CSV table of C-alpha atoms and ligand atoms in Angstrom, one decimal:
chain,number,residue,atom,x,y,z
A,8,MET,CA,119.6,-109.7,8.3
A,9,LYS,CA,118.6,-112.9,10.1
A,10,HIS,CA,121.1,-112.1,12.8
A,11,ARG,CA,119.6,-108.6,13.3
A,12,TYR,CA,116.1,-110.1,13.6
A,13,PHE,CA,117.3,-112.5,16.3
A,14,PHE,CA,118.8,-109.6,18.2
A,15,PHE,CA,115.5,-107.7,18.2
A,16,LEU,CA,113.6,-110.7,19.3
A,17,VAL,CA,116.0,-111.2,22.3
A,18,PHE,CA,115.8,-107.6,23.1
A,19,PHE,CA,112.0,-107.7,23.0
A,20,ILE,CA,111.9,-110.7,25.4
A,21,PHE,CA,114.4,-109.0,27.6
A,22,ILE,CA,112.3,-105.8,27.8
A,23,ASN,CA,109.2,-107.7,28.6
A,24,THR,CA,110.7,-109.7,31.4
A,25,LEU,CA,111.9,-106.4,33.0
A,26,LYS,CA,108.5,-104.7,32.8
A,27,PRO,CA,105.8,-106.3,35.0
A,28,GLN,CA,102.8,-107.4,33.0
A,29,SER,CA,99.8,-105.2,33.3
A,30,PHE,CA,96.2,-106.5,33.5
A,31,THR,CA,95.1,-106.0,29.9
A,32,ASP,CA,91.4,-105.8,30.6
A,33,ILE,CA,91.6,-103.0,33.1
A,34,ASN,CA,91.1,-100.1,30.7
A,35,ASN,CA,88.2,-101.7,29.0
A,36,LEU,CA,86.6,-102.7,32.3
A,37,TYR,CA,87.0,-99.1,33.5
A,38,HIS,CA,85.0,-97.8,30.5
A,39,SER,CA,82.5,-100.7,30.4
A,40,TYR,CA,81.7,-100.5,34.1
A,41,PRO,CA,78.2,-99.1,33.6
A,42,LEU,CA,77.2,-102.5,32.1
A,43,PHE,CA,77.7,-104.1,35.5
A,44,GLN,CA,77.0,-101.3,38.0
A,45,GLU,CA,74.2,-102.4,40.3
A,46,GLY,CA,71.6,-99.7,40.1
A,47,LEU,CA,69.9,-100.5,43.5
A,48,PHE,CA,72.7,-98.6,45.4
A,49,LYS,CA,71.7,-94.9,45.3
A,50,ASP,CA,74.0,-93.8,48.1
A,51,LYS,CA,76.5,-95.2,50.6
A,52,PHE,CA,74.0,-96.0,53.3
A,53,VAL,CA,73.9,-99.7,52.4
A,54,LYS,CA,71.7,-101.7,54.8
A,55,TYR,CA,70.6,-105.3,55.2
A,56,GLU,CA,67.3,-104.5,53.5
A,57,THR,CA,69.2,-102.9,50.6
A,58,ILE,CA,71.0,-106.2,49.7
A,59,LEU,CA,68.1,-108.6,50.4
A,60,PRO,CA,66.5,-108.4,46.9
A,61,LEU,CA,70.0,-108.8,45.4
A,62,ILE,CA,70.7,-111.9,47.5
A,63,ASP,CA,67.4,-113.3,46.3
A,64,LYS,CA,68.5,-112.9,42.7
A,65,ILE,CA,71.7,-114.8,43.4
A,66,LYS,CA,69.6,-117.6,45.1
A,67,GLU,CA,67.8,-118.1,41.8
A,68,ASP,CA,70.9,-118.4,39.7
A,69,ASP,CA,72.3,-121.9,39.8
A,70,ARG,CA,75.8,-120.8,38.9
A,71,PHE,CA,76.0,-119.6,42.5
A,72,THR,CA,75.7,-121.6,45.7
A,73,LEU,CA,74.4,-119.8,48.7
A,74,ARG,CA,74.4,-121.0,52.2
A,75,LEU,CA,73.4,-119.4,55.5
A,76,ALA,CA,76.7,-118.8,57.3
A,77,GLY,CA,74.9,-117.8,60.5
A,78,ARG,CA,72.8,-115.0,62.0
A,79,SER,CA,73.9,-111.7,63.6
A,80,LEU,CA,73.1,-111.0,67.2
A,81,GLN,CA,69.9,-109.3,66.2
A,82,GLY,CA,68.9,-112.3,64.0
A,83,ARG,CA,69.8,-111.0,60.5
A,84,ASP,CA,71.0,-113.7,58.0
A,85,ILE,CA,74.6,-113.6,57.0
A,86,SER,CA,75.1,-115.5,53.7
A,87,LEU,CA,78.1,-117.2,52.2
A,88,ILE,CA,78.0,-117.1,48.4
A,89,LYS,CA,80.2,-119.4,46.2
A,90,TYR,CA,80.9,-119.0,42.5
A,91,GLY,CA,83.2,-121.0,40.3
A,92,ASN,CA,84.7,-124.5,40.2
A,93,GLY,CA,88.4,-123.9,40.2
A,94,ASN,CA,91.1,-125.3,42.5
A,95,LYS,CA,92.3,-121.9,43.7
A,96,LYS,CA,90.1,-120.6,46.5
A,97,VAL,CA,89.5,-116.9,47.2
A,98,PHE,CA,87.5,-115.6,50.2
A,99,LEU,CA,86.2,-112.1,50.5
A,100,TRP,CA,84.3,-110.5,53.3
A,101,SER,CA,82.9,-106.9,53.5
A,102,GLN,CA,81.3,-104.4,55.8
A,103,MET,CA,82.6,-106.0,59.0
A,104,HIS,CA,82.3,-102.4,60.1
A,105,GLY,CA,78.7,-101.4,59.6
A,106,ASP,CA,79.5,-97.9,58.2
A,107,GLU,CA,82.0,-99.2,55.6
A,108,PRO,CA,79.9,-100.2,52.7
A,109,THR,CA,82.0,-99.5,49.6
A,110,ALA,CA,83.2,-103.0,48.9
A,111,THR,CA,79.7,-104.5,49.5
A,112,MET,CA,78.4,-102.4,46.6
A,113,ALA,CA,81.4,-103.6,44.5
A,114,ILE,CA,80.7,-107.2,45.3
A,115,PHE,CA,77.2,-106.9,43.8
A,116,ASP,CA,78.7,-105.2,40.8
A,117,ILE,CA,81.0,-108.2,40.5
A,118,PHE,CA,78.0,-110.6,40.7
A,119,ASN,CA,76.5,-108.7,37.8
A,120,PHE,CA,79.7,-109.1,35.9
A,121,LEU,CA,79.8,-112.9,36.6
A,122,ARG,CA,76.1,-113.2,35.6
A,123,TYR,CA,76.5,-111.1,32.5
A,124,GLN,CA,75.2,-112.9,29.3
A,125,GLY,CA,76.9,-110.8,26.7
A,126,THR,CA,80.1,-111.5,24.9
A,127,GLU,CA,82.1,-108.7,26.6
A,128,PHE,CA,84.9,-110.1,28.9
A,129,LYS,CA,83.7,-113.7,28.3
A,130,GLU,CA,87.4,-114.8,28.4
A,131,LEU,CA,87.9,-113.3,31.8
A,132,ARG,CA,84.6,-114.7,33.1
A,133,ASP,CA,85.6,-118.2,31.8
A,134,LEU,CA,89.0,-117.9,33.3
A,135,ILE,CA,87.5,-117.1,36.7
A,136,THR,CA,84.9,-119.8,36.5
A,137,GLU,CA,87.4,-122.5,35.5
A,138,LYS,CA,90.3,-121.6,37.7
A,139,LEU,CA,88.8,-120.1,40.9
A,140,SER,CA,86.3,-120.8,43.6
A,141,LEU,CA,85.2,-117.5,44.9
A,142,TYR,CA,83.5,-117.2,48.4
A,143,PHE,CA,81.8,-114.0,49.2
A,144,LEU,CA,80.5,-112.9,52.6
A,145,PRO,CA,79.0,-109.5,51.9
A,146,MET,CA,78.0,-107.4,54.9
A,147,LEU,CA,79.3,-109.4,57.9
A,148,ASN,CA,77.9,-106.8,60.3
A,149,PRO,CA,74.2,-106.2,59.2
A,150,ASP,CA,73.3,-104.9,62.7
A,151,GLY,CA,75.9,-102.2,62.6
A,152,ALA,CA,74.9,-101.4,59.0
A,153,GLU,CA,71.4,-100.8,60.2
A,154,GLN,CA,72.5,-97.9,62.3
A,155,PHE,CA,75.4,-97.0,59.9
A,156,LYS,CA,77.8,-97.5,62.8
A,157,ARG,CA,81.2,-99.2,63.0
A,158,ARG,CA,80.6,-101.7,65.7
A,159,SER,CA,78.4,-104.7,66.2
A,160,ALA,CA,75.1,-104.7,68.2
A,161,LEU,CA,77.1,-105.5,71.3
A,162,ASP,CA,79.2,-102.3,70.5
A,163,ILE,CA,82.2,-104.6,70.1
A,164,ASP,CA,84.7,-103.9,67.2
A,165,ILE,CA,84.5,-107.2,65.4
A,166,ASN,CA,88.0,-106.6,64.0
A,167,ARG,CA,89.3,-106.8,67.6
A,168,ASP,CA,87.4,-110.0,68.3
A,169,ALA,CA,89.3,-112.5,66.2
A,170,LEU,CA,90.8,-114.3,69.3
A,171,ARG,CA,88.0,-114.3,71.8
A,172,MET,CA,85.1,-114.3,69.4
A,173,THR,CA,82.5,-112.8,71.8
A,174,THR,CA,80.4,-111.7,68.9
A,175,PRO,CA,78.4,-114.2,66.7
A,176,GLU,CA,79.7,-112.3,63.7
A,177,ALA,CA,83.4,-113.0,64.5
A,178,GLN,CA,82.5,-116.6,65.0
A,179,ILE,CA,80.7,-116.7,61.7
A,180,LEU,CA,83.8,-115.2,59.9
A,181,SER,CA,86.2,-117.6,61.6
A,182,ASP,CA,84.0,-120.7,60.9
A,183,SER,CA,83.6,-119.7,57.2
A,184,PHE,CA,87.4,-119.2,57.0
A,185,ASP,CA,88.0,-122.6,58.5
A,186,SER,CA,85.5,-124.3,56.2
A,187,ILE,CA,87.0,-122.7,53.0
A,188,LYS,CA,90.8,-122.8,53.7
A,189,ALA,CA,91.3,-120.2,51.0
A,190,ASP,CA,94.6,-119.4,49.1
A,191,PHE,CA,93.8,-115.7,49.1
A,192,GLY,CA,91.7,-113.6,51.5
A,193,PHE,CA,90.3,-110.1,51.0
A,194,ASN,CA,89.5,-108.1,54.1
A,195,LEU,CA,87.4,-105.2,52.7
A,196,HIS,CA,87.0,-101.9,54.7
A,197,ASP,CA,86.5,-98.2,54.4
A,198,GLN,CA,88.9,-95.7,56.1
A,199,ASN,CA,88.7,-92.1,57.1
A,200,TYR,CA,88.1,-90.1,53.9
A,201,LEU,CA,90.7,-87.5,55.1
A,202,SER,CA,93.5,-90.1,55.3
A,203,THR,CA,96.3,-89.1,52.9
A,204,ALA,CA,98.8,-91.1,50.9
A,205,GLY,CA,101.9,-89.9,52.9
A,206,GLN,CA,102.4,-86.2,53.8
A,207,THR,CA,100.6,-84.8,50.9
A,208,TYR,CA,97.3,-83.2,50.1
A,209,LYS,CA,96.3,-86.3,48.2
A,210,GLN,CA,93.6,-88.4,49.8
A,211,ALA,CA,94.5,-92.1,50.2
A,212,THR,CA,91.6,-93.2,48.0
A,213,ILE,CA,92.7,-96.8,48.3
A,214,SER,CA,95.1,-98.2,50.9
A,215,PHE,CA,96.5,-101.7,50.8
A,216,LEU,CA,98.1,-103.9,53.4
A,217,ALA,CA,99.5,-107.4,53.6
A,218,PRO,CA,99.0,-107.6,57.3
A,219,ALA,CA,101.8,-108.9,59.5
A,220,PHE,CA,101.5,-112.2,61.2
A,221,ASP,CA,104.0,-111.4,64.0
A,222,HIS,CA,105.5,-108.4,65.8
A,223,GLU,CA,108.7,-108.7,63.8
A,224,LYS,CA,106.7,-108.2,60.6
A,225,ASN,CA,108.4,-111.3,59.0
A,226,ILE,CA,107.7,-112.2,55.4
A,227,ASN,CA,107.1,-115.8,54.5
A,228,SER,CA,105.7,-117.1,51.2
A,229,ILE,CA,102.1,-116.7,52.4
A,230,ARG,CA,102.5,-113.0,53.2
A,231,GLY,CA,105.0,-112.6,50.3
A,232,ASN,CA,102.3,-113.7,47.8
A,233,ALA,CA,99.9,-111.1,49.2
A,234,ILE,CA,102.6,-108.5,48.8
A,235,ARG,CA,103.4,-109.5,45.2
A,236,LEU,CA,99.7,-109.3,44.4
A,237,ILE,CA,99.4,-105.8,46.0
A,238,SER,CA,102.4,-104.8,43.9
A,239,GLU,CA,100.5,-105.8,40.7
A,240,LEU,CA,97.3,-104.1,41.9
A,241,THR,CA,99.1,-100.9,42.7
A,242,PHE,CA,100.9,-101.0,39.4
A,243,ASN,CA,97.6,-101.1,37.5
A,244,LEU,CA,95.6,-98.9,39.8
A,245,SER,CA,98.1,-96.1,39.5
A,246,ILE,CA,96.9,-95.4,36.0
A,247,PHE,CA,93.6,-94.1,37.4
A,248,ILE,CA,94.5,-92.6,40.7
A,249,PRO,CA,98.2,-91.7,40.6
A,250,GLY,CA,99.5,-90.6,44.1
A,251,HIS,CA,96.3,-91.6,45.8
A,252,ILE,CA,97.3,-95.1,46.9
A,253,GLY,CA,98.5,-95.6,50.5
A,254,LYS,CA,99.7,-98.3,52.8
A,255,TYR,CA,97.8,-99.0,56.0
A,256,SER,CA,99.7,-99.3,59.3
A,257,ASP,CA,101.4,-102.6,59.3
A,258,ASP,CA,101.7,-103.0,63.1
A,259,PHE,CA,100.8,-106.5,64.2
A,260,GLU,CA,97.4,-106.7,65.9
A,261,PRO,CA,96.7,-110.4,66.8
A,262,ARG,CA,93.0,-109.6,67.6
A,263,ALA,CA,92.4,-108.4,64.0
A,264,PHE,CA,91.2,-110.9,61.4
A,265,GLY,CA,93.6,-110.0,58.6
A,266,ASP,CA,96.7,-110.6,60.8
A,267,ASN,CA,95.1,-113.7,62.3
A,268,PHE,CA,94.2,-115.2,58.9
A,269,GLN,CA,97.7,-114.4,57.5
A,270,SER,CA,99.2,-116.5,60.3
A,271,ARG,CA,96.7,-119.3,59.5
A,272,GLY,CA,98.0,-119.8,56.0
A,273,THR,CA,95.9,-117.6,53.8
A,274,SER,CA,97.6,-114.8,51.8
A,275,THR,CA,95.5,-112.0,53.1
A,276,ILE,CA,95.1,-108.5,51.7
A,277,LEU,CA,93.4,-105.6,53.4
A,278,ILE,CA,91.8,-103.0,51.1
A,279,GLU,CA,90.7,-99.7,52.6
A,280,SER,CA,88.4,-97.4,50.6
A,281,GLY,CA,89.2,-93.8,51.6
A,282,GLY,CA,88.1,-90.5,50.1
A,283,TRP,CA,87.9,-88.9,46.6
A,284,LYS,CA,86.9,-85.3,46.2
A,285,ASN,CA,83.2,-84.9,45.4
A,286,ASP,CA,82.5,-88.6,45.9
A,287,ALA,CA,80.8,-88.5,49.3
A,288,ASN,CA,78.7,-91.6,48.3
A,289,LYS,CA,81.8,-93.5,47.3
A,290,MET,CA,80.5,-94.4,43.8
A,291,PHE,CA,83.9,-93.8,42.1
A,292,ILE,CA,85.8,-95.7,44.8
A,293,ARG,CA,83.3,-98.5,44.5
A,294,LYS,CA,84.2,-98.7,40.8
A,295,LEU,CA,87.9,-98.9,41.8
A,296,ASN,CA,87.1,-101.8,44.1
A,297,PHE,CA,85.4,-103.6,41.2
A,298,LEU,CA,88.5,-103.1,39.1
A,299,ILE,CA,90.9,-104.1,41.8
A,300,LEU,CA,89.0,-107.3,42.6
A,301,LEU,CA,88.6,-108.4,39.0
A,302,ASN,CA,92.3,-107.7,38.5
A,303,ALA,CA,93.1,-109.8,41.6
A,304,PHE,CA,90.9,-112.7,40.4
A,305,SER,CA,92.6,-112.7,37.0
A,306,SER,CA,96.1,-112.5,38.6
A,307,ILE,CA,95.4,-115.4,41.0
A,308,ALA,CA,93.9,-117.5,38.2
A,309,THR,CA,97.0,-117.1,36.0
A,310,GLU,CA,99.5,-116.6,38.9
A,311,ASN,CA,100.6,-113.4,37.2
A,312,TYR,CA,101.4,-111.9,40.6
A,313,LEU,CA,104.5,-114.1,40.7
A,314,LYS,CA,106.0,-111.9,38.1
A,315,PHE,CA,106.0,-109.0,40.5
A,316,ASP,CA,108.4,-108.4,43.4
A,317,PHE,CA,107.9,-106.2,46.5
A,318,THR,CA,108.9,-102.9,44.8
A,319,GLN,CA,105.5,-101.4,44.3
A,320,TYR,CA,104.4,-102.5,47.7
A,321,ASN,CA,107.5,-101.2,49.5
A,322,ASN,CA,107.2,-97.8,47.7
A,323,LEU,CA,103.7,-97.2,48.8
A,324,PRO,CA,103.6,-94.3,51.3
A,325,PHE,CA,102.0,-95.0,54.7
A,326,ASN,CA,98.7,-93.3,55.4
A,327,ASP,CA,99.0,-90.0,57.1
A,328,GLU,CA,96.6,-87.5,58.8
A,329,VAL,CA,97.5,-84.1,57.4
A,330,LEU,CA,94.2,-83.1,55.8
A,331,TYR,CA,91.1,-81.1,56.8
A,332,ASP,CA,87.8,-80.5,55.1
A,333,LEU,CA,88.5,-76.8,55.0
A,334,VAL,CA,91.6,-74.7,55.8
A,335,LEU,CA,91.4,-71.0,56.1
A,336,ARG,CA,94.7,-69.3,56.1
A,337,ASN,CA,96.2,-66.0,57.3
A,338,ILE,CA,93.3,-64.8,59.3
A,339,LEU,CA,93.7,-61.9,61.8
A,340,VAL,CA,92.1,-62.1,65.2
A,341,ARG,CA,92.2,-59.4,67.8
A,342,THR,CA,93.3,-60.1,71.4
A,343,ASP,CA,93.2,-57.0,73.5
A,344,SER,CA,94.9,-54.4,71.3
A,345,THR,CA,97.0,-56.9,69.3
A,346,PHE,CA,96.2,-58.6,66.0
A,347,ARG,CA,97.5,-62.1,65.7
A,348,LYS,CA,97.7,-64.3,62.6
A,349,ILE,CA,96.2,-67.8,62.6
A,350,ASP,CA,95.1,-70.5,60.3
A,351,LEU,CA,91.9,-72.6,61.0
A,352,GLY,CA,91.4,-76.3,60.3
A,353,VAL,CA,87.7,-77.0,59.9
A,354,SER,CA,85.9,-80.3,60.1
A,355,ARG,CA,82.6,-80.9,58.4
A,356,GLY,CA,82.0,-83.8,60.7
A,357,GLY,CA,81.2,-86.3,58.0
A,358,ASN,CA,77.6,-87.2,57.4
A,359,ARG,CA,76.8,-90.2,59.6
A,360,ASP,CA,73.5,-91.2,58.1
A,361,ASN,CA,70.7,-90.0,55.9
A,362,SER,CA,68.9,-88.0,58.5
A,363,SER,CA,71.5,-86.2,60.5
A,364,ARG,CA,72.7,-82.8,59.5
A,365,LEU,CA,76.3,-81.9,59.0
A,366,SER,CA,78.0,-80.9,62.2
A,367,SER,CA,81.0,-78.8,61.7
A,368,GLY,CA,83.6,-77.4,64.0
A,369,VAL,CA,87.0,-75.8,64.2
A,370,ILE,CA,89.4,-78.6,65.1
A,371,GLU,CA,92.8,-76.9,64.7
A,372,ILE,CA,94.0,-73.4,65.3
A,373,GLY,CA,97.5,-72.0,64.6
A,374,ASP,CA,100.1,-72.6,62.0
A,375,LEU,CA,98.8,-75.0,59.4
A,376,SER,CA,101.4,-74.3,56.8
A,377,THR,CA,102.4,-78.0,56.7
A,378,ARG,CA,98.7,-79.1,56.5
A,379,PHE,CA,96.2,-79.2,53.7
A,380,GLY,CA,92.5,-78.7,53.1
A,381,LEU,CA,90.2,-80.4,50.7
A,382,ASP,CA,89.1,-76.8,50.3
A,383,GLU,CA,91.5,-74.0,51.1
A,384,PHE,CA,91.1,-70.2,51.3
A,385,ASP,CA,93.7,-67.5,51.9
A,386,LEU,CA,91.9,-64.8,53.9
A,387,THR,CA,94.9,-62.4,54.2
A,388,GLY,CA,93.8,-59.0,55.5
A,389,HIS,CA,90.5,-60.3,56.9
A,390,VAL,CA,89.7,-60.1,60.6
A,391,ALA,CA,87.6,-62.9,62.1
A,392,GLU,CA,84.8,-62.3,64.5
A,393,PRO,CA,82.4,-64.8,65.9
A,394,VAL,CA,78.7,-64.3,65.7
A,395,ALA,CA,76.1,-66.1,67.7
A,396,LEU,CA,73.8,-68.3,65.7
A,397,ASP,CA,70.7,-66.5,67.0
A,398,GLN,CA,72.0,-63.3,65.5
A,399,ILE,CA,71.7,-64.8,62.1
A,400,SER,CA,68.4,-65.0,60.3
A,401,PHE,CA,67.9,-67.2,57.2
A,402,PHE,CA,65.6,-66.2,54.4
A,403,GLU,CA,64.0,-68.7,52.0
A,404,SER,CA,64.1,-66.4,49.0
A,405,GLU,CA,65.0,-63.1,47.6
A,406,GLU,CA,61.3,-62.1,47.8
A,407,GLU,CA,61.2,-62.7,51.5
A,408,ILE,CA,64.3,-60.6,52.1
A,409,LYS,CA,62.9,-57.8,49.9
A,410,LYS,CA,59.6,-57.9,51.8
A,411,ASP,CA,61.3,-57.6,55.2
A,412,ASN,CA,63.4,-54.8,53.7
A,413,ARG,CA,60.3,-52.9,52.5
A,414,ASN,CA,58.8,-53.2,56.0
A,415,GLY,CA,61.9,-51.6,57.4
A,416,ASN,CA,62.8,-54.7,59.4
A,417,VAL,CA,66.2,-55.1,58.0
A,418,PRO,CA,68.8,-52.5,58.9
A,419,ALA,CA,70.9,-51.2,56.0
A,420,GLY,CA,74.0,-53.3,55.3
A,421,SER,CA,73.0,-56.3,57.3
A,422,CYS,CA,71.4,-58.5,54.7
A,423,PHE,CA,73.4,-60.7,52.3
A,424,ARG,CA,73.0,-63.2,49.7
A,425,THR,CA,75.9,-65.7,49.2
A,426,ALA,CA,77.9,-65.5,46.0
A,427,PRO,CA,78.8,-68.5,43.9
A,428,ASN,CA,82.5,-69.1,43.1
A,429,PRO,CA,85.0,-68.9,44.6
A,430,VAL,CA,83.3,-70.1,47.7
A,431,GLN,CA,82.2,-73.6,48.4
A,432,GLN,CA,78.6,-74.4,49.2
A,433,PRO,CA,76.9,-77.6,50.2
A,434,PRO,CA,75.4,-78.9,47.0
A,435,GLY,CA,72.1,-77.6,46.0
A,436,LYS,CA,71.9,-74.9,48.6
A,437,SER,CA,71.9,-71.1,48.3
A,438,LEU,CA,71.8,-68.9,51.3
A,439,PHE,CA,70.2,-65.6,52.1
A,440,VAL,CA,71.2,-64.3,55.5
A,441,GLY,CA,70.7,-61.4,57.8
A,442,ILE,CA,73.4,-60.7,60.4
A,443,LYS,CA,72.6,-58.5,63.3
A,444,SER,CA,75.1,-56.7,65.5
A,445,PRO,CA,76.7,-56.9,67.9
A,446,LEU,CA,79.2,-59.7,67.1
A,447,MET,CA,80.5,-61.8,70.0
A,448,GLU,CA,83.8,-61.3,71.8
A,449,GLU,CA,86.8,-62.1,69.7
A,450,LYS,CA,88.4,-64.4,72.2
A,451,SER,CA,85.8,-67.1,71.7
A,452,ILE,CA,87.6,-68.0,68.4
A,453,PHE,CA,90.2,-69.6,70.5
A,454,SER,CA,88.3,-72.7,71.4
A,455,LEU,CA,88.7,-76.1,69.7
A,456,GLY,CA,85.5,-77.7,68.6
A,457,ASN,CA,84.0,-74.2,68.2
A,458,ARG,CA,80.8,-74.4,66.1
A,459,THR,CA,80.1,-70.7,66.3
A,460,PRO,CA,79.8,-69.1,62.9
A,461,LEU,CA,82.5,-66.7,62.0
A,462,ILE,CA,82.3,-63.4,60.1
A,463,PHE,CA,85.4,-62.2,58.2
A,464,LYS,CA,85.7,-58.4,57.8
A,465,ASN,CA,87.9,-56.4,55.6
A,466,GLY,CA,87.9,-53.0,57.3
A,467,GLU,CA,84.2,-52.6,58.4
A,468,LYS,CA,82.9,-54.6,55.5
A,469,LYS,CA,81.6,-58.1,56.2
A,470,GLN,CA,82.9,-60.2,53.4
A,471,PHE,CA,82.8,-63.9,54.3
A,472,LEU,CA,80.7,-66.1,56.6
A,473,LEU,CA,81.9,-69.5,57.8
A,474,ILE,CA,78.9,-71.5,58.9
A,475,ASN,CA,78.5,-75.3,59.2
A,476,GLY,CA,81.9,-76.0,57.7
A,477,TYR,CA,81.4,-73.9,54.5
A,478,LEU,CA,82.7,-70.5,53.6
A,479,PHE,CA,80.3,-68.1,51.9
A,480,LYS,CA,81.2,-64.8,50.2
A,481,LEU,CA,78.7,-62.2,51.3
A,482,LEU,CA,77.1,-59.8,48.9
A,483,GLU,CA,75.1,-57.0,50.3
A,484,PHE,CA,71.4,-57.3,49.7
A,485,PRO,CA,69.3,-55.8,48.3
A,486,ASN,CA,71.6,-53.0,47.1
A,487,GLU,CA,73.8,-55.3,45.2
A,488,ILE,CA,70.8,-57.0,43.5
A,489,ASN,CA,68.8,-53.8,42.6
B,524,LIG,ZN1,86.9,-101.2,59.0
């Protein structure tokens, strides 16, 4: 009996050494996140003014030390915020690119976590406070953030300025780095929301990289520790977003800060926040950043990452570009007397800031059978014809369209309301349209960047309208309503 018990004990230990340890708090943190989510962030357009009141709160909290790291070219303060008294130093900087705000939001969630007075996760907080010294530099590029643009006020990409340091922001980052001499560094960015994790339809919601420090992509213990930690983070994050984790290009770029810092002795990790369907404001991905960073802090504090090898990191698929906002398949277009079959890849242009409207366009024409769409439609049997924008009238309401109809202004069969499913619509918008004849010449479909609306006809019946990157099913109005 005793012998058998011993056997099970050995077996149990054996199994546990094989299986990498997971971060036990991650599930609880996922569900408790609303306790810590900073409510001031309503959308992804995070500017200097947005974070100022939050920085002020930190100033008043004596658990944090705040110092002015420097000023941006246009004179905005850039703060370096320290928390904890431990020997292991961790340095994090965010929004080096002004239109990449996801991690900035997560950093303020983490401040809320660290300042939390309740008993939940006290053990984790104590561990962090005791073992780590955390240095945060949120929003390195406040001038760019002001315009929600990538580059600095000098229109220089700060992440290509690590050697020459023309921009004050690059100098500030480098000086902060030198003053801290961190064990681990986190370079926090956003990437194209259409990047995919390999050749799949799955968006690379998070991409990691342990940047190379030379052209040969050698691995020393500094980079090796970054890789081990990414293996752990990938292992745990996979629970929430399986298949949506990618690896960023690992080509050596000496002018980039991650590569530069890796060569200067800090285990550096790049985290790129990508896309997640129906998360245009990155609120879900911000939550993932929160989880990833707390997982990382716990792991660095306990050196748990040393239990991981390079497997999970090596198995990550590289980012790929095989995704469009919208793919329309098997469309017929007429050229002279011949019908030809094409697919269309449509871009919605991304919304650059609060004020600007979506600007869509056709960005690929041809065989897209190896490509994917966030939204996809098979339009087999439908013939596409372009229609000039001034041939389309928009009505505010059903009443307005009925009035025009009673006055005889609307020719029969030319007015439509758009149907709900199975078509995509911009959130909160319904559309009433009138479409006059004649349609334009078919050949203008064959033009990349074409923003002209398209009508899709089945026989003589107009059935779909593609406008501003969205496909609408057309229902004849008012006949269909009455
Ligand atoms: Zn970036």
